Structure formats: C-alpha cells, structure tokens
Amino acid sequence: MDWVNALAQGALLGGFYALLAAGLSLMFGVMRIVNLAHGLLAVAGAYVGVVVVEDAGLPLWVALVVAPLVLAGFGYLLQRGFLNRAVDLGGLVPVLVTFGVAVILTNLLQEWFTADSQSLRSGSFGTASVQLADGLSIGLLPAVTGLAGVLVVAALQWFLARTRSGRAMRAASDDPEVARLMGINEKHVYALATAIALATVGLAGVFLGMRTQFTPGYGDLVLIFAFEAVIIGGLGSLWGTLLGGLVLGVTQSLGSQIDPAYGFLIGHLVFLAVLAVRPAGLLPKVAVA
Amino acid sequence: MSAHLEVNGLSKSFGSVVVADGLSFSVAPGEALGIVGPNGAGKSTLLSMITGVLAPDAGEVVLDGHDLTRSSAASRTKRGVARSFQVPRPFTDMTVFENVYAGAAFGGGLRGQAGYDAARSALERTGLIHLSNELAGSLRLLDRKRLELARALATGPRLLLLDEIAGGLSDSELPPLIELIAALKAEGITIVWIEHIVHALTAVTDRLLCLAGGHVLADGPAEEVLAHPDVVEVYLGSTVEMEEAS
C-alpha cells in the first residue's frame, strides 16, 4: 500500500509540475523563447500571494486570482517592451534577455521581501486530507494543485485549437511572415501568449507558496523541474508537458519511497535516460535540430 | 483613372546585390499586370516590398493614393493587399480549413459565421473544399498552390499579387487556374502576376512588364514587350518558355 500511496502522491505532484511547466512549454511552442526567468516568475507569483494574503489579509482565493492577473500584465509588457525585439534579433538574444530579467527580478524580490524564507499560510486547506484506504490518503491541497495542472493544460490546448486568438498563435508560430500577410499582428499575438503563459505561472506560484517555504533563490529549482517536465514530454507539446510532469512526479515519489534522499536524484536520472533514449521527448511536436 | 497601385523609385540591395534599382510602375484599378523576367530579376522581392514584409531602402508604395511604405504587412492586408508564394508556405500544422479561415478571420476581419462562410467560399472556388480537414502539410504541390490562392482570396483582396502560381503545374491543370484568375479579374480585383509561363499571363493580363537586374526593361502591351530588343536580349539562352507566347 505504501507503493500505491507513493504512486498517487507522485501523480498529484506530477500535475503540479505540469502546472509549473505549462507556461514554459507555451512560450517555447509559440515563440521558440526559452524563458530562463520562468522559475523566478513562479516565485514572484508566490510573493504576490504573500502581499495579498499576509500583508493585505485577504483570503487565499483572492491570491489565486490576483497573482495570475499581475503576472499576465507583466508578461504582456515584457513581451511588447523587450522580448519581441529580442525575437527579431534571433539567436541567443531572447534567452539572454530572460536571463537578465531573472537576475534583476531576483534582486528586486530580495530588496522588497528579504532573502528569508517565507510561505503562504493555507490553514485547513493545506492540511486537510481524505483517507481513501488504509495507508492511502490524499491531501486536499495536493489534489487541488494536481487537478489545476491538468485543467490548465487542457484549457490551453483547447484555447490553441479552437479560439480565434489560439489560431493566430499557431499561425504566427508556424510562419510569422505569412501570419502578417494574413493580417495577424504577431507582436500583439506574442504578447498575448506570454501574458497567458505568465498567468499560469502566477497560479502555479501561489500553489507553490502554499506547499513549500520559498526564497527569491528558489526559482532555480522550479526552473529545473519545469524544464525537465517540458523536455521529457517533448518540446512544444502541451499534452507532452503534462505527461512529462507526471513522469517526473511519479519517479520522484517512487524514488523517495526507496530512500527519502533519492527522490530528486531518481527524477533527474529518469530525465537523463529520456534525453539519451528519446531526445525529442515522449510526445514530440517539433523536431529537435 | 487614378492608379490603384503605384510603385515609385523602389530600391533594395542585399549587401552588394541590387535587387531593385529605382523601380517605378503603376497599375489601374481592375487591371491585370503580368511581370516577366529572368531568375534573380527581383520579382519576388518586389512583391515582398509591396506587401510590407520587406522594407525598401528607398522609394514608396502607394495604394489608392495612400502612402503605405511605412505601414505594417498586417495593415496592408486589411487594406486589401494579398499575395501567393512561389514556393507555397502553408501553416503546416493547421488544417486546410484553418489556413483559409485565418485569412478570412484576420485579414478579412470577419468574425464567427461570416468568417466560416468566406473560408468555405474560397475553398470551393479553388477546388479544395473536399480537403478541408486535411493537414495542410500533407497536401501535394497542386493543392498547396491552390491553398496559396484560397488563403489570399479569403482575406478579401482588392489587389492580388501572384508569384508563379502556375509554375510546376501540368498542361491539364493550367486552364482551370487561368479561368479562375480571369474570373477574379472580371470581379474587379486588380492583379499583379509574376509568371514564367508567358501564354498563361497573356491569356489574362492587359499589360506586361519585364524586370531584369532590378530595372524595368519594358512596360506595355504584351506583344510590344515580348518583341522589345532588350527583352529578347535578356531572354536569349534562358530557360523561359518564350515560344509558348506565340
């Protein structure tokens, strides 16, 4: 039963990783931007939660609404102001810009919130759990987080496939020049994509803040897990990112079952094994050059 | 009648390669202009400058008296400029329908049902309706060429720029295409058509323009342009099918 429990916890953790990684996957899929500030932006989302919940004393659900909105606004301006120009310059420029954003934002967060670790008090929501069987209990917070990951990936997939803006994103992703000739303002479309990506990051950040202690430096770890989920699943594929998150979550959880110290290690090893055997990922969308 | 499209002194160089050197010509509303010229004459580059994806070094592009030289490609599409590419460039991961719908929805500014209807009509006219749900990346060459045209039509163009749309098509595939382009002209759409297959051009166009080395060599009625000594000179020994013009 311990193993079943580990499997269930791992699957929920995987949903959380997919939530953390969805925005990274979307930005890469639409604009081929590798966003090195991704992890830090999740942490920034957690700090928005701190301001809303700890400083303003508002309920948690307000943070779950406000953090995505704040991050989305930031994402739109970031894309219009900097990243669109960086994409035009091509090559490594967008990566370097996101790296610069990460450095600046880390320092700003340290300035405003200190480097002490903090967390979001989630009260009974964070501790409640349901006993499903002897030795198998599911926490409410992990369940909601994992479900949010699945819902966000499904919603993004639906958005890209079915909506007007989603189609514009796919067109601009496929051939930006032809997209312009179809009357698509790709600068706006890209900014919209980044806004949506960062909204999901903001949501993930608030959940992150409820689940764990964080500092401004915590973004590095988030970035690594998000990258692993995206790469295991296959670049540019959102369902792949969900699958990658699940693989990562389950292997980490099962690894911890063997020995608590092995969880992260085994997750990384599985990531390396996927890279070695299927470098394009489990559900590849774009060919890896 | 004032010109629909005016190109004034358009110049463009890539390094030391001059692809347009003070190009000037104009096209009247509803007129069909054919453009011929050897490979590397700057024909496709000219279309890229008219559509706005490539900025000229000098000169201007004027549509209905409005200087569009600084306008974005997307805004020119909304003003009724559309083109097809010589080497088709479909959105490969989208269906044929979605490709054409993009033209109607964004270029034509049509929402909801109106966008679907415009896309459907463009697909029917180009004979692609039965392939609507196929991925555009899976189409064969003829259908990709048709898709180029369907997508351009869906934007609701008033100025249609065709880049070797007939190239690579067989003798049996050509007549329906010529018929369709003639029908578009009859509806009042202004056409600028680059083509090596001269008999296809002369079947539809009112006027020919020959480009070489970024210059206008000759501009006028087809028979005059084709008999022009400079044009004959440029084409001697080239691969263009001049004999078909007779």
PDB file of N, CA and C in Angstrom, chain A residues 51-82:
ATOM      1  N   VAL A  51       1.779  39.199  -0.499  1.00  0.00           N
ATOM      2  CA  VAL A  51       1.245  40.560  -0.355  1.00  0.00           C
ATOM      3  C   VAL A  51      -0.268  40.520  -0.138  1.00  0.00           C
ATOM      4  N   VAL A  52      -0.941  39.672  -0.932  1.00  0.00           N
ATOM      5  CA  VAL A  52      -2.403  39.617  -0.862  1.00  0.00           C
ATOM      6  C   VAL A  52      -2.870  38.991   0.452  1.00  0.00           C
ATOM      7  N   VAL A  53      -2.245  37.880   0.832  1.00  0.00           N
ATOM      8  CA  VAL A  53      -2.748  37.109   1.970  1.00  0.00           C
ATOM      9  C   VAL A  53      -2.161  37.605   3.293  1.00  0.00           C
ATOM     10  N   GLU A  54      -0.811  37.738   3.347  1.00  0.00           N
ATOM     11  CA  GLU A  54      -0.170  38.086   4.616  1.00  0.00           C
ATOM     12  C   GLU A  54      -0.253  39.589   4.893  1.00  0.00           C
ATOM     13  N   ASP A  55       0.002  40.406   3.873  1.00  0.00           N
ATOM     14  CA  ASP A  55       0.025  41.852   4.096  1.00  0.00           C
ATOM     15  C   ASP A  55      -1.376  42.465   4.071  1.00  0.00           C
ATOM     16  N   ALA A  56      -2.152  42.128   3.065  1.00  0.00           N
ATOM     17  CA  ALA A  56      -3.484  42.742   2.944  1.00  0.00           C
ATOM     18  C   ALA A  56      -4.544  41.954   3.711  1.00  0.00           C
ATOM     19  N   GLY A  57      -4.195  40.735   4.135  1.00  0.00           N
ATOM     20  CA  GLY A  57      -5.118  39.945   4.939  1.00  0.00           C
ATOM     21  C   GLY A  57      -6.329  39.427   4.173  1.00  0.00           C
ATOM     22  N   LEU A  58      -6.212  39.310   2.869  1.00  0.00           N
ATOM     23  CA  LEU A  58      -7.339  38.814   2.063  1.00  0.00           C
ATOM     24  C   LEU A  58      -7.307  37.288   2.004  1.00  0.00           C
ATOM     25  N   PRO A  59      -8.421  36.668   1.667  1.00  0.00           N
ATOM     26  CA  PRO A  59      -8.437  35.190   1.610  1.00  0.00           C
ATOM     27  C   PRO A  59      -7.563  34.638   0.474  1.00  0.00           C
ATOM     28  N   LEU A  60      -7.228  33.369   0.604  1.00  0.00           N
ATOM     29  CA  LEU A  60      -6.332  32.724  -0.355  1.00  0.00           C
ATOM     30  C   LEU A  60      -6.839  32.790  -1.789  1.00  0.00           C
ATOM     31  N   TRP A  61      -8.157  32.599  -1.959  1.00  0.00           N
ATOM     32  CA  TRP A  61      -8.670  32.549  -3.337  1.00  0.00           C
ATOM     33  C   TRP A  61      -8.423  33.863  -4.073  1.00  0.00           C
ATOM     34  N   VAL A  62      -8.346  34.973  -3.308  1.00  0.00           N
ATOM     35  CA  VAL A  62      -8.047  36.258  -3.951  1.00  0.00           C
ATOM     36  C   VAL A  62      -6.641  36.215  -4.560  1.00  0.00           C
ATOM     37  N   ALA A  63      -5.711  35.600  -3.811  1.00  0.00           N
ATOM     38  CA  ALA A  63      -4.344  35.471  -4.331  1.00  0.00           C
ATOM     39  C   ALA A  63      -4.332  34.634  -5.609  1.00  0.00           C
ATOM     40  N   LEU A  64      -5.173  33.600  -5.645  1.00  0.00           N
ATOM     41  CA  LEU A  64      -5.206  32.733  -6.830  1.00  0.00           C
ATOM     42  C   LEU A  64      -5.758  33.470  -8.052  1.00  0.00           C
ATOM     43  N   VAL A  65      -6.478  34.570  -7.823  1.00  0.00           N
ATOM     44  CA  VAL A  65      -6.979  35.379  -8.939  1.00  0.00           C
ATOM     45  C   VAL A  65      -5.996  36.508  -9.256  1.00  0.00           C
ATOM     46  N   VAL A  66      -5.501  37.160  -8.196  1.00  0.00           N
ATOM     47  CA  VAL A  66      -4.676  38.360  -8.400  1.00  0.00           C
ATOM     48  C   VAL A  66      -3.310  38.015  -8.986  1.00  0.00           C
ATOM     49  N   ALA A  67      -2.663  36.963  -8.466  1.00  0.00           N
ATOM     50  CA  ALA A  67      -1.306  36.641  -8.946  1.00  0.00           C
ATOM     51  C   ALA A  67      -1.279  36.376 -10.461  1.00  0.00           C
ATOM     52  N   PRO A  68      -2.213  35.566 -11.008  1.00  0.00           N
ATOM     53  CA  PRO A  68      -2.200  35.389 -12.475  1.00  0.00           C
ATOM     54  C   PRO A  68      -2.411  36.701 -13.225  1.00  0.00           C
ATOM     55  N   LEU A  69      -3.282  37.580 -12.691  1.00  0.00           N
ATOM     56  CA  LEU A  69      -3.538  38.847 -13.382  1.00  0.00           C
ATOM     57  C   LEU A  69      -2.283  39.728 -13.379  1.00  0.00           C
ATOM     58  N   VAL A  70      -1.624  39.822 -12.237  1.00  0.00           N
ATOM     59  CA  VAL A  70      -0.416  40.652 -12.135  1.00  0.00           C
ATOM     60  C   VAL A  70       0.657  40.114 -13.076  1.00  0.00           C
ATOM     61  N   LEU A  71       0.854  38.800 -13.028  1.00  0.00           N
ATOM     62  CA  LEU A  71       1.896  38.204 -13.876  1.00  0.00           C
ATOM     63  C   LEU A  71       1.532  38.333 -15.358  1.00  0.00           C
ATOM     64  N   ALA A  72       0.249  38.228 -15.691  1.00  0.00           N
ATOM     65  CA  ALA A  72      -0.170  38.355 -17.093  1.00  0.00           C
ATOM     66  C   ALA A  72       0.129  39.763 -17.601  1.00  0.00           C
ATOM     67  N   GLY A  73      -0.184  40.757 -16.792  1.00  0.00           N
ATOM     68  CA  GLY A  73       0.100  42.139 -17.177  1.00  0.00           C
ATOM     69  C   GLY A  73       1.594  42.345 -17.370  1.00  0.00           C
ATOM     70  N   PHE A  74       2.363  41.809 -16.427  1.00  0.00           N
ATOM     71  CA  PHE A  74       3.816  41.915 -16.546  1.00  0.00           C
ATOM     72  C   PHE A  74       4.293  41.224 -17.827  1.00  0.00           C
ATOM     73  N   GLY A  75       3.721  40.048 -18.105  1.00  0.00           N
ATOM     74  CA  GLY A  75       4.121  39.287 -19.293  1.00  0.00           C
ATOM     75  C   GLY A  75       3.838  40.037 -20.579  1.00  0.00           C
ATOM     76  N   TYR A  76       2.659  40.669 -20.647  1.00  0.00           N
ATOM     77  CA  TYR A  76       2.315  41.407 -21.868  1.00  0.00           C
ATOM     78  C   TYR A  76       3.328  42.523 -22.114  1.00  0.00           C
ATOM     79  N   LEU A  77       3.623  43.287 -21.041  1.00  0.00           N
ATOM     80  CA  LEU A  77       4.553  44.416 -21.182  1.00  0.00           C
ATOM     81  C   LEU A  77       5.970  43.930 -21.483  1.00  0.00           C
ATOM     82  N   LEU A  78       6.360  42.851 -20.827  1.00  0.00           N
ATOM     83  CA  LEU A  78       7.703  42.296 -21.057  1.00  0.00           C
ATOM     84  C   LEU A  78       7.875  41.897 -22.527  1.00  0.00           C
ATOM     85  N   GLN A  79       6.831  41.252 -23.078  1.00  0.00           N
ATOM     86  CA  GLN A  79       6.928  40.803 -24.460  1.00  0.00           C
ATOM     87  C   GLN A  79       6.933  41.985 -25.418  1.00  0.00           C
ATOM     88  N   ARG A  80       6.015  42.937 -25.182  1.00  0.00           N
ATOM     89  CA  ARG A  80       5.942  44.094 -26.093  1.00  0.00           C
ATOM     90  C   ARG A  80       7.182  44.964 -25.967  1.00  0.00           C
ATOM     91  N   GLY A  81       7.663  45.108 -24.733  1.00  0.00           N
ATOM     92  CA  GLY A  81       8.760  46.038 -24.495  1.00  0.00           C
ATOM     93  C   GLY A  81      10.122  45.482 -24.874  1.00  0.00           C
ATOM     94  N   PHE A  82      10.338  44.204 -24.574  1.00  0.00           N
ATOM     95  CA  PHE A  82      11.692  43.660 -24.743  1.00  0.00           C
ATOM     96  C   PHE A  82      11.754  42.417 -25.635  1.00  0.00           C
TER      97      PHE A  82
END
